[in-house]
């Protein structure tokens, strides 16, 4: 069974950095694109970033472009999100999600339980 | 950025009724790249529909998707109490891959 487990969330001061990780199991990780999606408390879903199977196709939400960096290590079956210059608007539950496709993006069919990021002084 | 506008914001219907949820895009979306998700309270999102009309694994055939260009619809043919959730559309054809703001379906 495909499974995604996020880690790395926590409480961080404004302006600081944080790195999220997502460990994948139960499927061939290097065949699929991956995403980060976040959900602020009581709000809807916001796509944050996506990466193709070979890291050749990357995308970011306008709200995080230039501050967040997505990456993956196929040898370790892991996805990462490096977040810098954090602000209160980045406070959210961050989900890791697997795409149905590899090179393109066709819908997210497996989701982790999420890791919470709280930006507060 | 493609903006997806979902309507109505909330839909309150009785069991057995039919629900139609709209997702309108600010510019044309290639059908292959339009998906619908269901999120129940306290749960992670679940993929329902991809490629505008294909049901994801395990999704009952009460759920169907249709549309093209800028107008897409998720239909739930015979509502059940378990369908109470927020439903989101998402486009993944043009980065950033935006979500709609969601439609809340309440079962009376």
GROMACS .gro file of C-alpha atoms in nm:
model
  229
    1UNK     CA    1   0.000   0.000   0.000
    2UNK     CA    2   0.132   0.343  -0.095
    3UNK     CA    3   0.214   0.557   0.204
    4UNK     CA    4   0.354   0.905   0.262
    5UNK     CA    5   0.482   1.029   0.597
    6UNK     CA    6   0.572   1.395   0.645
    7UNK     CA    7   0.805   1.531   0.910
    8UNK     CA    8   0.992   1.847   0.997
    9UNK     CA    9   0.707   2.074   1.097
   10UNK     CA   10   0.708   2.280   1.412
   11UNK     CA   11   0.697   2.629   1.557
   12UNK     CA   12   0.936   2.874   1.395
   13UNK     CA   13   0.990   3.248   1.429
   14UNK     CA   14   0.908   3.484   1.143
   15UNK     CA   15   1.196   3.519   0.901
   16UNK     CA   16   1.345   3.183   0.988
   17UNK     CA   17   1.374   2.868   0.778
   18UNK     CA   18   1.241   2.515   0.801
   19UNK     CA   19   1.284   2.199   0.596
   20UNK     CA   20   1.002   1.952   0.552
   21UNK     CA   21   1.056   1.591   0.451
   22UNK     CA   22   0.825   1.327   0.311
   23UNK     CA   23   0.914   0.957   0.320
   24UNK     CA   24   0.745   0.744   0.056
   25UNK     CA   25   0.684   0.372   0.060
   26UNK     CA   26   0.471   0.109  -0.111
   27UNK     CA   27   0.518   0.236  -0.465
   28UNK     CA   28   0.796   0.304  -0.712
   29UNK     CA   29   0.881   0.658  -0.600
   30UNK     CA   30   1.097   0.749  -0.898
   31UNK     CA   31   0.811   0.686  -1.142
   32UNK     CA   32   0.589   0.964  -1.011
   33UNK     CA   33   0.567   1.338  -0.975
   34UNK     CA   34   0.516   1.469  -0.623
   35UNK     CA   35   0.360   1.776  -0.463
   36UNK     CA   36   0.334   1.983  -0.150
   37UNK     CA   37  -0.012   2.118  -0.067
   38UNK     CA   38  -0.096   2.325   0.240
   39UNK     CA   39  -0.408   2.411   0.432
   40UNK     CA   40  -0.421   2.702   0.671
   41UNK     CA   41  -0.645   2.653   0.978
   42UNK     CA   42  -1.009   2.659   0.871
   43UNK     CA   43  -0.919   2.737   0.510
   44UNK     CA   44  -0.912   2.557   0.176
   45UNK     CA   45  -0.638   2.371  -0.003
   46UNK     CA   46  -0.348   2.562  -0.156
   47UNK     CA   47  -0.107   2.395  -0.396
   48UNK     CA   48   0.246   2.495  -0.293
   49UNK     CA   49   0.487   2.317  -0.524
   50UNK     CA   50   0.530   2.019  -0.753
   51UNK     CA   51   0.821   1.824  -0.900
   52UNK     CA   52   0.834   1.571  -1.182
   53UNK     CA   53   0.985   1.225  -1.145
   54UNK     CA   54   1.331   1.334  -1.258
   55UNK     CA   55   1.321   1.687  -1.108
   56UNK     CA   56   1.315   1.830  -1.460
   57UNK     CA   57   0.979   2.002  -1.419
   58UNK     CA   58   0.927   2.219  -1.111
   59UNK     CA   59   0.648   2.456  -1.020
   60UNK     CA   60   0.566   2.691  -0.735
   61UNK     CA   61   0.271   2.892  -0.614
   62UNK     CA   62   0.321   3.265  -0.656
   63UNK     CA   63   0.295   3.303  -0.277
   64UNK     CA   64   0.610   3.095  -0.218
   65UNK     CA   65   0.815   3.149  -0.533
   66UNK     CA   66   1.166   3.259  -0.446
   67UNK     CA   67   1.129   3.149  -0.083
   68UNK     CA   68   1.053   2.777  -0.104
   69UNK     CA   69   1.250   2.509  -0.286
   70UNK     CA   70   1.119   2.163  -0.366
   71UNK     CA   71   1.355   1.873  -0.421
   72UNK     CA   72   1.358   1.496  -0.419
   73UNK     CA   73   1.605   1.215  -0.363
   74UNK     CA   74   1.486   0.913  -0.557
   75UNK     CA   75   1.754   0.693  -0.401
   76UNK     CA   76   1.605   0.769  -0.059
   77UNK     CA   77   1.239   0.770  -0.169
   78UNK     CA   78   1.209   1.115  -0.019
   79UNK     CA   79   1.060   1.453  -0.104
   80UNK     CA   80   1.168   1.779   0.056
   81UNK     CA   81   1.050   2.137   0.091
   82UNK     CA   82   1.303   2.397   0.201
   83UNK     CA   83   1.118   2.699   0.332
   84UNK     CA   84   1.287   3.033   0.399
   85UNK     CA   85   1.175   3.380   0.505
   86UNK     CA   86   0.872   3.233   0.675
   87UNK     CA   87   0.580   3.453   0.777
   88UNK     CA   88   0.251   3.403   0.957
   89UNK     CA   89   0.083   3.346   0.622
   90UNK     CA   90   0.282   3.024   0.590
   91UNK     CA   91   0.119   2.877   0.900
   92UNK     CA   92  -0.060   2.566   0.780
   93UNK     CA   93  -0.081   2.191   0.768
   94UNK     CA   94   0.154   2.082   0.491
   95UNK     CA   95   0.062   1.772   0.294
   96UNK     CA   96   0.289   1.565   0.075
   97UNK     CA   97   0.101   1.411  -0.218
   98UNK     CA   98   0.181   1.168  -0.497
   99UNK     CA   99   0.073   1.247  -0.850
  100UNK     CA  100  -0.083   0.995  -1.085
  101UNK     CA  101   0.170   1.090  -1.350
  102UNK     CA  102   0.545   1.112  -1.378
  103UNK     CA  103   0.655   1.389  -1.614
  104UNK     CA  104   0.332   1.588  -1.604
  105UNK     CA  105   0.075   1.645  -1.334
  106UNK     CA  106  -0.256   1.459  -1.350
  107UNK     CA  107  -0.408   1.460  -1.004
  108UNK     CA  108  -0.289   1.362  -0.657
  109UNK     CA  109  -0.398   1.012  -0.562
  110UNK     CA  110  -0.204   0.946  -0.242
  111UNK     CA  111  -0.178   1.193   0.046
  112UNK     CA  112   0.014   1.195   0.370
  113UNK     CA  113  -0.136   1.296   0.703
  114UNK     CA  114   0.047   1.626   0.698
  115UNK     CA  115   0.292   1.811   0.919
  116UNK     CA  116   0.202   2.135   1.092
  117UNK     CA  117   0.406   2.451   1.048
  118UNK     CA  118   0.335   2.739   1.283
  119UNK     CA  119   0.514   3.069   1.228
  120UNK     CA  120   0.500   3.276   1.542
  121UNK     CA  121   0.725   3.489   1.757
  122UNK     CA  122  -0.243   3.225  -1.280
  123UNK     CA  123  -0.565   3.038  -1.355
  124UNK     CA  124  -0.832   3.121  -1.097
  125UNK     CA  125  -1.090   2.851  -1.030
  126UNK     CA  126  -1.422   2.972  -0.892
  127UNK     CA  127  -1.649   2.712  -0.737
  128UNK     CA  128  -2.021   2.753  -0.681
  129UNK     CA  129  -2.225   2.739  -0.480
  130UNK     CA  130  -2.028   2.795  -0.163
  131UNK     CA  131  -2.255   2.563   0.029
  132UNK     CA  132  -2.508   2.309  -0.095
  133UNK     CA  133  -2.766   2.170   0.145
  134UNK     CA  134  -2.958   1.872   0.011
  135UNK     CA  135  -3.145   1.565   0.130
  136UNK     CA  136  -3.032   1.204   0.092
  137UNK     CA  137  -3.115   1.069  -0.251
  138UNK     CA  138  -3.105   1.408  -0.418
  139UNK     CA  139  -2.867   1.505  -0.695
  140UNK     CA  140  -2.587   1.755  -0.636
  141UNK     CA  141  -2.422   1.960  -0.908
  142UNK     CA  142  -2.103   2.145  -0.818
  143UNK     CA  143  -1.960   2.399  -1.058
  144UNK     CA  144  -1.597   2.491  -1.120
  145UNK     CA  145  -1.533   2.781  -1.353
  146UNK     CA  146  -1.182   2.869  -1.473
  147UNK     CA  147  -1.053   3.215  -1.559
  148UNK     CA  148  -0.894   3.067  -1.872
  149UNK     CA  149  -0.924   2.744  -2.062
  150UNK     CA  150  -0.806   2.425  -1.891
  151UNK     CA  151  -0.705   2.118  -2.089
  152UNK     CA  152  -0.945   1.842  -1.986
  153UNK     CA  153  -0.663   1.606  -1.891
  154UNK     CA  154  -0.564   1.840  -1.612
  155UNK     CA  155  -0.885   1.898  -1.419
  156UNK     CA  156  -0.940   1.701  -1.098
  157UNK     CA  157  -1.188   1.693  -0.811
  158UNK     CA  158  -1.112   1.611  -0.448
  159UNK     CA  159  -1.328   1.534  -0.147
  160UNK     CA  160  -1.226   1.634   0.203
  161UNK     CA  161  -1.428   1.524   0.502
  162UNK     CA  162  -1.384   1.700   0.838
  163UNK     CA  163  -1.057   1.603   1.004
  164UNK     CA  164  -0.948   1.391   0.709
  165UNK     CA  165  -0.697   1.423   0.429
  166UNK     CA  166  -0.818   1.506   0.079
  167UNK     CA  167  -0.918   1.219  -0.148
  168UNK     CA  168  -0.893   1.219  -0.526
  169UNK     CA  169  -1.236   1.158  -0.677
  170UNK     CA  170  -1.209   1.253  -1.044
  171UNK     CA  171  -0.912   1.313  -1.273
  172UNK     CA  172  -0.895   1.410  -1.638
  173UNK     CA  173  -1.231   1.585  -1.597
  174UNK     CA  174  -1.437   1.263  -1.599
  175UNK     CA  175  -1.234   0.958  -1.493
  176UNK     CA  176  -1.315   0.817  -1.152
  177UNK     CA  177  -1.025   0.738  -0.923
  178UNK     CA  178  -0.986   0.390  -0.779
  179UNK     CA  179  -1.265   0.294  -0.543
  180UNK     CA  180  -1.485   0.595  -0.616
  181UNK     CA  181  -1.853   0.501  -0.649
  182UNK     CA  182  -2.018   0.558  -0.985
  183UNK     CA  183  -2.256   0.802  -0.813
  184UNK     CA  184  -1.975   1.053  -0.867
  185UNK     CA  185  -1.924   1.182  -1.219
  186UNK     CA  186  -1.737   1.468  -1.377
  187UNK     CA  187  -1.794   1.657  -1.699
  188UNK     CA  188  -1.707   1.978  -1.876
  189UNK     CA  189  -1.454   2.140  -2.100
  190UNK     CA  190  -1.274   2.468  -2.159
  191UNK     CA  191  -1.361   2.689  -1.864
  192UNK     CA  192  -1.667   2.513  -1.721
  193UNK     CA  193  -1.656   2.188  -1.527
  194UNK     CA  194  -1.911   2.007  -1.312
  195UNK     CA  195  -1.898   1.740  -1.045
  196UNK     CA  196  -2.227   1.555  -1.010
  197UNK     CA  197  -2.323   1.332  -0.719
  198UNK     CA  198  -2.626   1.143  -0.841
  199UNK     CA  199  -2.785   1.009  -0.523
  200UNK     CA  200  -2.655   1.177  -0.212
  201UNK     CA  201  -2.573   0.971   0.092
  202UNK     CA  202  -2.496   1.100   0.443
  203UNK     CA  203  -2.131   0.996   0.392
  204UNK     CA  204  -2.102   1.247   0.106
  205UNK     CA  205  -2.104   1.535   0.352
  206UNK     CA  206  -1.770   1.704   0.279
  207UNK     CA  207  -1.595   1.992   0.108
  208UNK     CA  208  -1.523   1.936  -0.260
  209UNK     CA  209  -1.238   2.108  -0.443
  210UNK     CA  210  -1.153   2.130  -0.810
  211UNK     CA  211  -0.792   2.171  -0.920
  212UNK     CA  212  -0.619   2.239  -1.249
  213UNK     CA  213  -0.271   2.107  -1.321
  214UNK     CA  214  -0.229   2.221  -1.679
  215UNK     CA  215  -0.068   2.556  -1.611
  216UNK     CA  216   0.160   2.630  -1.318
  217UNK     CA  217   0.072   2.736  -1.053
  218UNK     CA  218  -0.165   2.441  -1.022
  219UNK     CA  219  -0.449   2.614  -0.845
  220UNK     CA  220  -0.740   2.484  -0.641
  221UNK     CA  221  -1.087   2.629  -0.625
  222UNK     CA  222  -1.204   2.763  -0.291
  223UNK     CA  223  -1.427   2.462  -0.232
  224UNK     CA  224  -1.796   2.378  -0.214
  225UNK     CA  225  -1.935   2.245   0.112
  226UNK     CA  226  -2.202   1.979   0.071
  227UNK     CA  227  -2.432   1.935   0.367
  228UNK     CA  228  -2.679   1.649   0.394
  229UNK     CA  229  -3.003   1.747   0.565
   0.00000   0.00000   0.00000
